[in-house]
XYZ file of C-alpha atoms in Angstrom:
682
model
C -169.684 -134.679 50.060
C -167.263 -132.634 47.985
C -169.579 -129.635 47.743
C -171.512 -129.981 50.948
C -170.701 -127.837 53.984
C -169.789 -129.026 57.471
C -171.424 -126.324 59.524
C -171.471 -127.875 63.003
C -168.476 -125.839 64.220
C -169.103 -122.596 62.361
C -169.897 -119.331 64.073
C -172.644 -117.968 61.848
C -172.528 -114.225 61.328
C -175.766 -112.479 60.353
C -174.925 -108.807 60.930
C -172.240 -106.966 58.973
C -170.893 -103.450 58.459
C -172.786 -103.372 55.125
C -176.245 -104.541 54.132
C -175.981 -107.197 51.426
C -177.598 -107.198 47.993
C -177.580 -110.333 45.834
C -177.820 -110.356 42.041
C -178.768 -113.960 41.319
C -177.848 -113.923 37.657
C -176.029 -111.616 35.269
C -174.510 -112.299 31.843
C -170.893 -111.264 31.285
C -170.023 -110.954 27.560
C -166.742 -112.332 26.217
C -164.777 -110.884 23.291
C -166.070 -113.633 20.940
C -169.736 -113.129 21.856
C -170.067 -116.053 24.288
C -171.711 -115.097 27.589
C -170.698 -116.348 31.035
C -173.162 -116.642 33.892
C -172.389 -114.912 37.197
C -173.933 -114.450 40.628
C -172.897 -111.374 42.592
C -173.128 -110.376 46.251
C -172.298 -106.758 47.090
C -173.088 -103.980 49.567
C -176.458 -102.336 48.966
C -174.819 -98.925 48.704
C -172.046 -100.002 46.325
C -173.516 -97.979 43.437
C -172.921 -94.824 45.472
C -169.842 -96.038 47.349
C -167.906 -98.321 44.947
C -166.038 -101.265 46.425
C -163.234 -103.628 45.376
C -164.243 -106.991 43.953
C -163.353 -110.597 44.738
C -163.658 -113.097 41.888
C -164.092 -116.872 42.101
C -164.041 -118.399 38.623
C -164.613 -122.180 38.404
C -166.544 -124.826 36.402
C -168.470 -126.395 39.279
C -171.938 -124.798 38.831
C -172.752 -121.883 41.114
C -176.524 -122.495 41.243
C -176.457 -126.087 42.483
C -173.225 -128.016 43.179
C -171.309 -125.165 44.834
C -174.314 -123.169 46.024
C -173.931 -124.349 49.625
C -170.243 -123.549 49.914
C -170.679 -120.264 48.022
C -173.389 -119.184 50.452
C -171.070 -119.083 53.462
C -168.233 -117.094 51.824
C -169.428 -114.668 49.187
C -172.091 -112.935 51.314
C -169.516 -112.717 54.113
C -167.131 -110.788 51.864
C -169.978 -108.589 50.599
C -171.010 -107.745 54.142
C -167.494 -106.504 54.787
C -167.439 -104.138 51.846
C -166.635 -106.159 48.714
C -168.434 -107.150 45.540
C -168.031 -110.931 45.573
C -168.423 -112.342 42.072
C -168.908 -116.040 41.356
C -168.595 -116.973 37.652
C -169.129 -120.333 35.941
C -166.354 -120.868 33.376
C -167.180 -121.327 29.704
C -169.010 -124.609 29.059
C -170.075 -125.148 32.684
C -173.187 -124.427 34.696
C -175.314 -121.802 32.967
C -172.444 -120.323 30.966
C -172.374 -120.711 27.204
C -169.753 -122.512 25.131
C -167.831 -125.764 25.532
C -165.191 -126.657 28.127
C -162.630 -128.531 26.039
C -159.991 -129.103 28.740
C -158.455 -127.725 31.917
C -156.706 -124.339 31.978
C -156.747 -123.614 28.253
C -155.716 -120.155 26.966
C -159.416 -119.572 26.252
C -160.204 -119.872 29.971
C -157.560 -117.281 30.772
C -158.729 -114.969 27.973
C -162.227 -115.170 29.429
C -160.910 -114.371 32.904
C -159.293 -111.210 31.583
C -162.623 -110.228 30.001
C -164.404 -110.866 33.307
C -161.888 -108.703 35.173
C -162.354 -105.871 32.652
C -166.133 -106.182 32.935
C -165.963 -105.975 36.738
C -163.704 -102.917 36.602
C -166.195 -101.138 34.326
C -169.189 -101.607 36.659
C -170.462 -98.585 38.542
C -170.154 -100.443 41.862
C -166.471 -101.295 41.318
C -163.348 -99.366 42.334
C -161.490 -101.191 39.561
C -159.444 -103.294 41.973
C -160.096 -107.059 42.050
C -158.630 -110.030 43.883
C -159.032 -113.664 42.809
C -159.719 -116.494 45.256
C -160.252 -120.175 44.648
C -159.665 -123.708 45.846
C -158.217 -126.309 43.474
C -159.304 -125.258 39.951
C -159.953 -121.706 41.148
C -156.589 -121.697 42.916
C -154.869 -122.809 39.721
C -156.442 -120.224 37.468
C -155.883 -117.399 39.942
C -152.143 -117.992 39.592
C -152.382 -118.512 35.835
C -154.334 -115.295 35.316
C -151.932 -113.393 37.563
C -149.064 -114.539 35.315
C -150.772 -112.723 32.416
C -150.591 -109.438 34.365
C -154.110 -108.038 33.844
C -154.062 -104.521 35.352
C -157.319 -105.037 37.245
C -155.966 -107.973 39.299
C -154.248 -106.744 42.454
C -153.859 -109.846 44.682
C -154.515 -113.609 44.782
C -155.528 -116.161 47.415
C -154.786 -119.642 46.058
C -155.989 -122.654 48.059
C -155.090 -126.317 47.458
C -153.521 -125.604 44.073
C -150.228 -126.107 42.266
C -147.564 -124.245 40.372
C -146.597 -127.360 38.363
C -149.332 -129.174 36.450
C -147.149 -132.199 35.690
C -145.350 -132.749 38.995
C -148.203 -132.020 41.417
C -151.659 -132.609 40.025
C -153.994 -135.550 39.501
C -152.384 -136.780 36.264
C -148.755 -137.758 36.968
C -146.500 -137.889 40.003
C -142.784 -138.496 39.861
C -143.205 -139.284 36.171
C -145.641 -142.121 36.971
C -149.224 -142.111 35.711
C -151.610 -141.630 38.641
C -153.937 -144.565 38.103
C -155.897 -143.623 41.217
C -156.803 -140.169 39.913
C -156.124 -139.758 36.185
C -159.318 -141.477 35.016
C -161.298 -140.633 38.156
C -160.826 -136.887 37.780
C -161.342 -137.004 34.030
C -164.581 -138.943 34.565
C -165.621 -136.451 37.216
C -165.267 -133.520 34.840
C -166.888 -135.492 32.016
C -169.929 -136.090 34.210
C -169.994 -132.524 35.517
C -169.752 -131.052 32.017
C -172.595 -133.235 30.720
C -175.206 -131.644 32.989
C -177.641 -129.168 31.433
C -177.978 -125.472 32.127
C -180.996 -124.287 34.113
C -184.023 -123.515 31.880
C -185.001 -120.701 34.269
C -181.705 -118.972 33.435
C -181.066 -119.798 29.772
C -184.654 -120.254 28.570
C -185.948 -122.613 25.899
C -182.525 -123.162 24.323
C -181.441 -125.236 27.331
C -182.055 -128.561 25.545
C -180.208 -127.545 22.376
C -177.273 -126.340 24.475
C -177.340 -129.565 26.513
C -177.150 -131.743 23.407
C -174.294 -129.640 22.029
C -172.428 -129.804 25.335
C -172.654 -133.613 25.491
C -171.778 -134.055 21.826
C -168.771 -131.723 21.712
C -167.182 -131.947 25.162
C -164.293 -134.439 24.903
C -163.148 -136.931 27.557
C -160.225 -135.043 29.089
C -158.335 -138.268 29.878
C -157.554 -138.827 26.207
C -155.472 -135.670 25.962
C -153.860 -136.194 29.364
C -152.671 -139.702 28.474
C -151.290 -138.468 25.143
C -148.851 -136.289 27.113
C -146.920 -138.703 29.346
C -143.882 -136.489 29.778
C -143.533 -132.863 30.889
C -143.956 -131.265 27.468
C -145.410 -127.937 26.319
C -148.919 -129.152 27.156
C -148.109 -129.298 30.891
C -145.807 -126.282 30.877
C -148.761 -124.142 29.846
C -150.475 -123.102 33.053
C -147.514 -124.146 35.238
C -146.467 -120.838 36.754
C -143.167 -122.267 38.001
C -141.999 -122.066 34.381
C -141.295 -118.414 35.194
C -142.266 -117.171 38.647
C -141.286 -113.649 37.529
C -144.471 -113.519 35.438
C -146.443 -113.059 38.664
C -146.227 -109.485 39.913
C -149.097 -109.360 42.429
C -149.118 -110.552 46.070
C -149.942 -114.231 46.627
C -151.415 -115.913 49.725
C -150.964 -119.689 49.245
C -152.965 -122.008 51.503
C -153.216 -125.786 51.893
C -153.142 -128.731 54.253
C -150.861 -131.672 55.025
C -153.665 -134.138 54.200
C -154.203 -132.543 50.772
C -152.618 -133.688 47.520
C -151.343 -130.215 46.581
C -149.242 -129.033 49.516
C -145.810 -129.159 47.851
C -146.510 -126.043 45.785
C -146.654 -123.798 48.847
C -142.990 -124.133 49.922
C -141.953 -123.976 46.248
C -143.842 -120.726 45.715
C -142.496 -119.233 48.925
C -139.030 -119.898 47.531
C -139.645 -119.056 43.891
C -141.943 -116.033 43.857
C -140.470 -112.545 44.069
C -143.581 -110.719 45.293
C -145.105 -110.168 48.740
C -146.300 -113.637 49.715
C -147.591 -115.715 52.575
C -147.932 -119.456 53.046
C -150.336 -121.230 55.401
C -150.390 -125.027 55.828
C -152.773 -126.642 58.304
C -153.620 -130.281 58.974
C -156.442 -130.065 56.455
C -157.624 -132.122 53.502
C -158.666 -130.622 50.137
C -161.062 -128.038 51.527
C -161.337 -124.462 52.762
C -159.724 -124.132 56.222
C -162.867 -122.911 57.980
C -164.710 -126.185 57.262
C -161.888 -128.667 56.567
C -160.996 -131.811 58.449
C -158.803 -132.960 60.018
C -159.105 -129.997 62.362
C -158.474 -127.702 63.979
C -160.329 -125.441 61.568
C -159.623 -121.720 61.758
C -161.286 -118.377 61.085
C -160.009 -118.377 57.541
C -162.461 -115.834 56.169
C -161.171 -113.342 58.727
C -157.647 -114.003 57.419
C -158.885 -113.459 53.869
C -160.342 -110.106 54.905
C -157.014 -109.076 56.430
C -155.358 -109.919 53.101
C -157.984 -108.206 50.955
C -158.201 -105.117 53.176
C -154.439 -104.669 52.982
C -154.059 -105.105 49.223
C -157.425 -103.874 47.892
C -158.326 -101.144 50.416
C -154.864 -100.024 51.552
C -155.727 -100.724 55.186
C -153.027 -101.685 57.675
C -154.043 -105.100 59.015
C -150.694 -106.411 60.247
C -150.782 -109.424 57.950
C -147.572 -108.473 56.157
C -145.741 -108.082 59.474
C -146.169 -111.801 60.154
C -143.800 -114.642 59.149
C -143.749 -115.793 55.532
C -144.749 -119.388 56.316
C -147.032 -120.661 59.060
C -147.565 -124.419 59.407
C -149.204 -126.951 61.704
C -146.633 -129.226 63.365
C -148.582 -132.486 63.620
C -148.178 -134.815 66.574
C -148.131 -138.583 66.195
C -151.464 -140.422 66.203
C -152.383 -144.106 65.850
C -153.225 -144.954 62.220
C -156.857 -144.334 61.258
C -158.577 -143.932 57.911
C -160.180 -140.679 59.081
C -159.347 -138.039 61.681
C -161.599 -135.307 63.014
C -158.635 -133.532 64.614
C -154.841 -133.674 64.398
C -153.131 -132.557 67.624
C -150.166 -130.262 67.190
C -149.147 -126.608 67.305
C -148.568 -123.717 64.910
C -144.956 -122.998 63.958
C -143.529 -120.344 61.676
C -140.578 -119.452 59.519
C -139.741 -115.836 58.712
C -138.376 -116.897 55.316
C -138.461 -120.007 53.173
C -136.178 -121.844 52.640
C -135.230 -121.496 56.280
C -131.821 -121.662 57.905
C -133.618 -123.345 60.832
C -134.072 -126.547 58.775
C -131.127 -128.943 59.102
C -130.847 -132.054 56.938
C -130.235 -135.130 59.118
C -129.102 -138.322 57.413
C -129.902 -141.928 58.333
C -128.232 -144.648 56.266
C -129.626 -147.904 54.905
C -127.898 -150.898 56.501
C -129.441 -154.348 56.283
C -133.051 -153.780 57.388
C -132.138 -150.785 59.537
C -131.652 -147.036 59.366
C -128.429 -146.086 61.146
C -126.529 -142.868 61.783
C -123.268 -143.910 60.068
C -122.873 -145.324 56.589
C -122.117 -149.029 56.455
C -121.306 -151.217 53.479
C -123.321 -154.412 53.384
C -124.817 -157.073 51.203
C -127.063 -155.968 48.328
C -130.791 -155.956 49.148
C -133.368 -157.362 46.736
C -136.632 -155.416 46.322
C -139.290 -157.443 44.516
C -142.473 -156.310 42.758
C -145.767 -157.044 44.488
C -148.613 -155.613 42.408
C -150.918 -155.276 45.430
C -148.575 -152.892 47.257
C -150.408 -149.581 47.771
C -153.986 -150.737 48.270
C -153.953 -149.389 51.837
C -152.492 -146.011 50.885
C -155.731 -144.051 51.169
C -156.779 -141.656 48.416
C -154.301 -139.429 46.625
C -156.164 -136.191 47.383
C -158.391 -136.529 50.457
C -161.468 -134.321 50.695
C -162.200 -135.346 54.277
C -164.543 -138.235 53.542
C -164.565 -141.346 55.737
C -161.919 -143.783 54.522
C -159.688 -141.214 52.817
C -156.557 -141.646 54.926
C -153.907 -144.428 54.901
C -154.553 -147.568 56.945
C -152.105 -149.089 59.414
C -149.043 -149.568 57.232
C -148.373 -153.022 58.648
C -150.918 -154.054 56.016
C -148.539 -152.743 53.330
C -145.147 -153.616 54.760
C -145.281 -157.280 53.776
C -145.460 -156.187 50.127
C -142.380 -153.946 50.359
C -138.848 -153.793 51.759
C -138.502 -151.878 55.017
C -135.712 -150.185 56.939
C -136.329 -149.106 60.543
C -134.354 -146.906 62.926
C -133.699 -147.434 66.613
C -136.268 -145.869 68.976
C -135.742 -142.119 69.381
C -134.301 -140.940 72.663
C -136.060 -137.593 72.302
C -138.703 -136.033 70.067
C -137.629 -134.995 66.553
C -139.600 -132.544 64.404
C -139.388 -132.288 60.629
C -140.661 -129.516 58.357
C -140.199 -129.761 54.609
C -139.619 -132.542 52.097
C -137.865 -135.734 53.270
C -135.732 -137.387 50.592
C -134.509 -140.917 50.061
C -131.315 -141.343 48.091
C -130.428 -144.866 46.984
C -127.752 -146.569 44.974
C -129.607 -149.269 43.068
C -129.957 -151.290 39.893
C -132.973 -152.645 38.015
C -133.316 -155.844 36.018
C -135.697 -154.082 33.594
C -135.439 -151.067 31.284
C -138.443 -149.491 32.993
C -139.056 -149.465 36.739
C -140.646 -147.462 39.539
C -139.426 -146.639 43.021
C -142.172 -145.893 45.576
C -141.150 -144.670 49.030
C -143.123 -144.418 52.255
C -141.853 -142.687 55.400
C -143.532 -144.230 58.430
C -143.905 -143.688 62.181
C -143.510 -146.957 64.114
C -145.121 -146.686 67.553
C -143.997 -148.709 70.595
C -147.115 -150.899 70.263
C -146.018 -151.861 66.725
C -148.659 -149.856 64.832
C -147.329 -148.032 61.773
C -148.617 -144.669 60.512
C -147.600 -143.252 57.154
C -146.040 -139.810 57.569
C -145.468 -138.976 53.902
C -144.596 -140.617 50.597
C -143.213 -140.123 47.119
C -142.436 -142.052 43.956
C -140.230 -141.833 40.886
C -140.489 -143.415 37.463
C -136.820 -144.331 37.157
C -136.770 -143.545 33.445
C -137.446 -139.959 34.594
C -134.500 -139.921 37.002
C -132.752 -137.118 35.094
C -135.697 -135.349 33.458
C -139.484 -135.484 33.293
C -139.266 -134.034 29.771
C -136.643 -136.371 28.334
C -136.975 -139.852 29.913
C -134.233 -142.436 29.417
C -134.476 -146.217 29.573
C -132.542 -147.946 32.332
C -129.613 -150.198 31.522
C -130.455 -153.471 33.288
C -128.176 -154.287 36.248
C -126.334 -150.951 35.948
C -125.836 -149.151 39.267
C -127.328 -145.657 39.471
C -127.914 -143.191 42.302
C -131.436 -141.750 42.449
C -133.264 -139.453 44.833
C -136.987 -139.592 45.576
C -138.375 -136.420 47.105
C -141.389 -137.131 49.282
C -144.296 -134.775 49.924
C -143.615 -131.853 52.244
C -144.779 -132.451 55.800
C -144.673 -131.045 59.311
C -144.430 -133.910 61.801
C -143.197 -134.509 65.345
C -141.952 -138.048 66.008
C -142.059 -138.726 69.766
C -139.365 -140.310 71.887
C -139.688 -144.095 71.815
C -141.045 -144.111 68.242
C -138.965 -145.149 65.223
C -138.503 -143.846 61.697
C -139.238 -146.384 59.013
C -138.698 -146.286 55.238
C -140.573 -148.731 52.996
C -139.659 -149.116 49.322
C -141.169 -151.037 46.419
C -141.260 -151.008 42.587
C -145.082 -150.766 42.731
C -147.720 -148.562 44.396
C -151.133 -149.537 43.021
C -153.415 -147.788 42.409
C -151.482 -144.529 42.768
C -148.900 -145.647 40.180
C -149.823 -147.418 36.959
C -147.566 -150.521 36.935
C -144.463 -150.742 34.741
C -144.977 -152.950 31.653
C -142.883 -155.751 33.159
C -142.349 -156.652 36.796
C -139.049 -155.155 37.912
C -136.732 -156.334 40.660
C -134.532 -153.666 42.212
C -131.222 -154.231 43.978
C -130.278 -151.673 46.631
C -126.665 -151.203 47.668
C -126.094 -149.998 51.249
C -123.368 -147.426 51.873
C -122.850 -143.696 51.856
C -125.034 -143.231 48.709
C -128.100 -144.880 50.312
C -129.611 -142.626 52.938
C -132.741 -140.956 54.250
C -132.543 -137.158 54.536
C -134.876 -135.617 57.121
C -135.544 -131.837 57.230
C -135.240 -131.497 61.022
C -136.241 -128.380 62.910
C -135.728 -127.187 66.456
C -138.464 -125.157 68.149
C -137.954 -121.435 67.479
C -138.737 -118.349 69.536
C -140.887 -117.067 66.660
C -143.326 -119.930 67.285
C -144.341 -118.390 70.605
C -145.094 -114.966 69.097
C -147.801 -116.126 66.687
C -151.251 -114.605 66.985
C -154.143 -116.965 67.657
C -156.500 -117.625 64.775
C -160.121 -116.711 65.346
C -162.975 -119.199 65.378
C -164.353 -120.189 61.930
C -166.820 -117.441 61.106
C -169.089 -117.505 58.034
C -172.363 -116.320 56.595
C -175.403 -118.598 57.087
C -175.476 -121.810 55.078
C -178.054 -121.769 52.335
C -181.259 -123.513 53.379
C -181.612 -126.996 51.920
C -183.692 -130.151 52.160
C -181.747 -133.408 52.286
C -183.419 -135.834 49.881
C -180.842 -138.585 50.318
C -178.014 -138.712 52.872
C -174.371 -139.156 51.933
C -172.544 -142.448 52.360
C -169.131 -143.961 51.581
C -167.826 -147.525 51.267
C -164.203 -148.321 50.506
C -163.529 -152.054 50.324
C -160.596 -154.296 49.365
C -161.460 -157.742 48.009
C -159.114 -160.622 47.190
C -159.918 -163.677 45.086
C -157.680 -166.518 46.310
C -158.230 -168.570 43.167
C -157.403 -165.944 40.527
C -155.092 -163.963 42.851
C -156.969 -160.807 41.918
C -157.115 -157.727 44.159
C -160.004 -155.270 43.808
C -160.285 -151.885 45.510
C -163.937 -150.801 45.305
C -164.496 -147.170 46.320
C -168.145 -146.051 46.331
C -169.431 -142.594 47.264
C -173.072 -141.617 47.331
C -172.700 -137.866 47.537
C -176.349 -137.580 48.509
C -179.167 -135.520 47.046
C -180.568 -132.211 48.205
C -183.039 -129.506 47.246
C -182.123 -125.835 47.508
C -184.685 -123.480 48.964
C -183.689 -120.371 47.002
C -184.162 -121.773 43.489
C -185.868 -125.150 43.954
C -183.116 -127.078 42.198
C -182.706 -130.726 43.157
C -179.357 -132.400 42.535
C -177.394 -135.474 43.529
C -174.738 -137.920 42.359
C -173.069 -141.253 42.975
C -169.563 -142.384 42.024
C -167.957 -145.847 42.051
C -164.273 -146.345 41.246
C -162.956 -149.898 40.908
C -159.227 -150.654 40.692
C -158.245 -154.213 39.719
C -154.857 -155.925 39.527
C -153.620 -159.543 39.582
C -150.566 -160.709 41.461
C -147.595 -161.107 39.153
C -149.340 -159.459 36.181
C -148.784 -155.696 35.726
C -150.734 -155.790 32.459
C -153.881 -156.774 34.369
C -154.198 -153.260 35.813
C -157.673 -151.913 35.146
C -159.648 -148.882 36.312
C -163.377 -148.300 35.934
C -165.201 -145.141 37.050
C -169.007 -145.003 37.085
C -171.107 -141.907 37.710
C -174.753 -141.036 38.027
C -175.850 -137.387 38.019
C -179.276 -135.899 38.644
C -180.393 -132.301 38.255
C -183.940 -131.007 38.049
C -186.803 -128.948 39.403
C -190.386 -130.086 39.685
C -191.435 -131.856 36.483
C -188.137 -131.003 34.768
C -185.730 -133.805 35.701
C -182.533 -134.978 34.005
C -180.317 -137.971 34.712
C -176.881 -139.113 33.493
C -175.152 -142.504 33.509
C -171.438 -142.471 32.705
C -168.963 -145.361 32.543
C -165.233 -144.778 31.935
C -162.582 -147.504 31.614
C -158.811 -147.604 31.314
C -156.559 -150.636 30.765
C -153.289 -151.479 29.035
C -151.052 -153.944 27.294
C -147.280 -153.778 27.071
C -147.342 -151.162 24.300
C -150.587 -149.192 24.681
C -153.098 -147.611 27.035
C -156.787 -148.018 26.175
C -159.576 -145.609 27.123
C -163.317 -146.083 26.761
C -166.165 -143.740 27.735
C -169.914 -144.274 27.442
C -172.540 -141.628 28.295
C -176.324 -142.001 28.523
C -178.587 -139.005 29.227
C -182.245 -138.997 30.195
C -184.937 -136.343 30.341
C -187.445 -137.783 32.741
C -187.571 -141.493 31.901
C -186.737 -140.994 28.219
C -183.191 -141.567 26.966
C -182.341 -138.533 24.834
C -178.604 -138.993 24.193
C -176.022 -141.761 24.057
C -172.454 -141.796 22.799
C -169.306 -143.923 23.044
C -165.694 -142.779 22.797
C -162.608 -144.983 22.453
C -158.882 -144.284 22.207
C -155.642 -146.284 21.948
C -152.498 -144.417 23.033
C -148.877 -145.579 22.845
C -147.068 -145.916 26.186
C -144.175 -143.474 26.494
C -141.724 -144.667 29.188
C -144.716 -145.186 31.540
């Protein structure tokens, strides 16, 4: 599902200003002799009439796993007068070398070599832009911070400027149990696949064995760094926004896990910049759900034409930030569309955003601060099972369920029904005066929409490891029963709460499986009064909203021809054993199997993630991620089985990985990895 293409709403474009030539494979040499594999689409006459280039540089295998999505974008850019270059990073796909971790200096060195190589080609004007979603959005920003002269502009989609605060490893100083091992297992499985013998020749098997033997489980290094140290600062461009000197177009969606970086970059960068936030999940806006999708490739061309061809396209005359103001909907675990409207802010932060406070009083949110009796907030390990996935891709079951299923495991505060609609744009915050009975504790916060029929939709959420209340780099133990004032910043959101609906805040010391539980169950005490309040970034409709141009329909090149060998499917189930009081979230995705017409490659995968916890026992938390991977052509077939596990005791985290590889029916490789890592205020 992740690398398939939803093409039912696309307007397929087959004629372009330029005839398109495709170079299916070319080697790009690095300074140390390693070669990276690239596929290039460019105008047929580019040798005589050189063109700017657009680079996408990611580890997700251009000739199989991303071939479908690549086919609708790169030829489109080429047809409009660009050389569109898709490169597999070192240690991935058909490229040589080993991928030892995310975003290492080596990856950025290689990117600089790729940019120099592009600039030296006869078909290149020497100007290049970088585009990418997720990993490719990250490294576009990271490479820009190194100031290579060939890089002139960046489009970064579903990415982050802060690898510790907003990525799949930690959030609010809490370890992301839902994603830490899952994403590490994903990359471990991806990296274990062989290169294509038709590209690399007879050495494919030797390279495959080396890749499986030497590629480490990324989770081991990630868990070793439980605070925001130098490891996470590397590659986090918010360490010094001034390092970026080229224009940045930052794009994301409210349903994605990476949206917070866009407002931060609009505020922090000091270059020409634009922000675009739709209702979308972790996907390109022309194919993403929830809709509406837009003609995003046309917007990319406006950006590229302006910065790489010096054409006036009007894009820099438009507001800095454009966002989808979502309307309320009944809670569902998937949405095809989110009703709403486009709004805009000329600058960000915006003077149009006014912080409105609602105070905690008893079980209510009220407009004036009131002193009252302390409120006890108990730990329920099963709180969070109905939260949906941390970073939705648009699969069935990704979104949060009706939050009434969660509210019994948390403490809630609800406002009176609204007399008129209120819109928010930005990051809601909850400030609380509280105390903990333990030295380590978590505070998870959900902001909900309570409809007149009683259904409850989650609007946004956030969490804070309370030992990180003053710093993610230098955590401090809590003093039991000591009052402190803390603030939890929730994810940025654009949301319109209708008249008759109510705001609701839910809090808890647990949020499994998003947050790995504290070593001991904590009980929090909240003190109502002027320190305990919800801050909402309210916004009135602005005249600028009515001046916005209408996005075009989603327009792309034709989707690469494929044969579906096995359809996709998804099951996401919650099971409860009454006897052992054990909760199990079982999330299974069969991402299907398909055969590509242009190279005959067949590929497919399955993934099961199981999250287990027992009531009253935070040390029972356990995650297991299982993968199968298949890649082959004709008689050449390979298969992988991978099992990854993570568990804990009061002092340590434990990691275990086991990989089995097959060529045909014969097992040709097996290896086990194990690691024990001290807990560090987590």
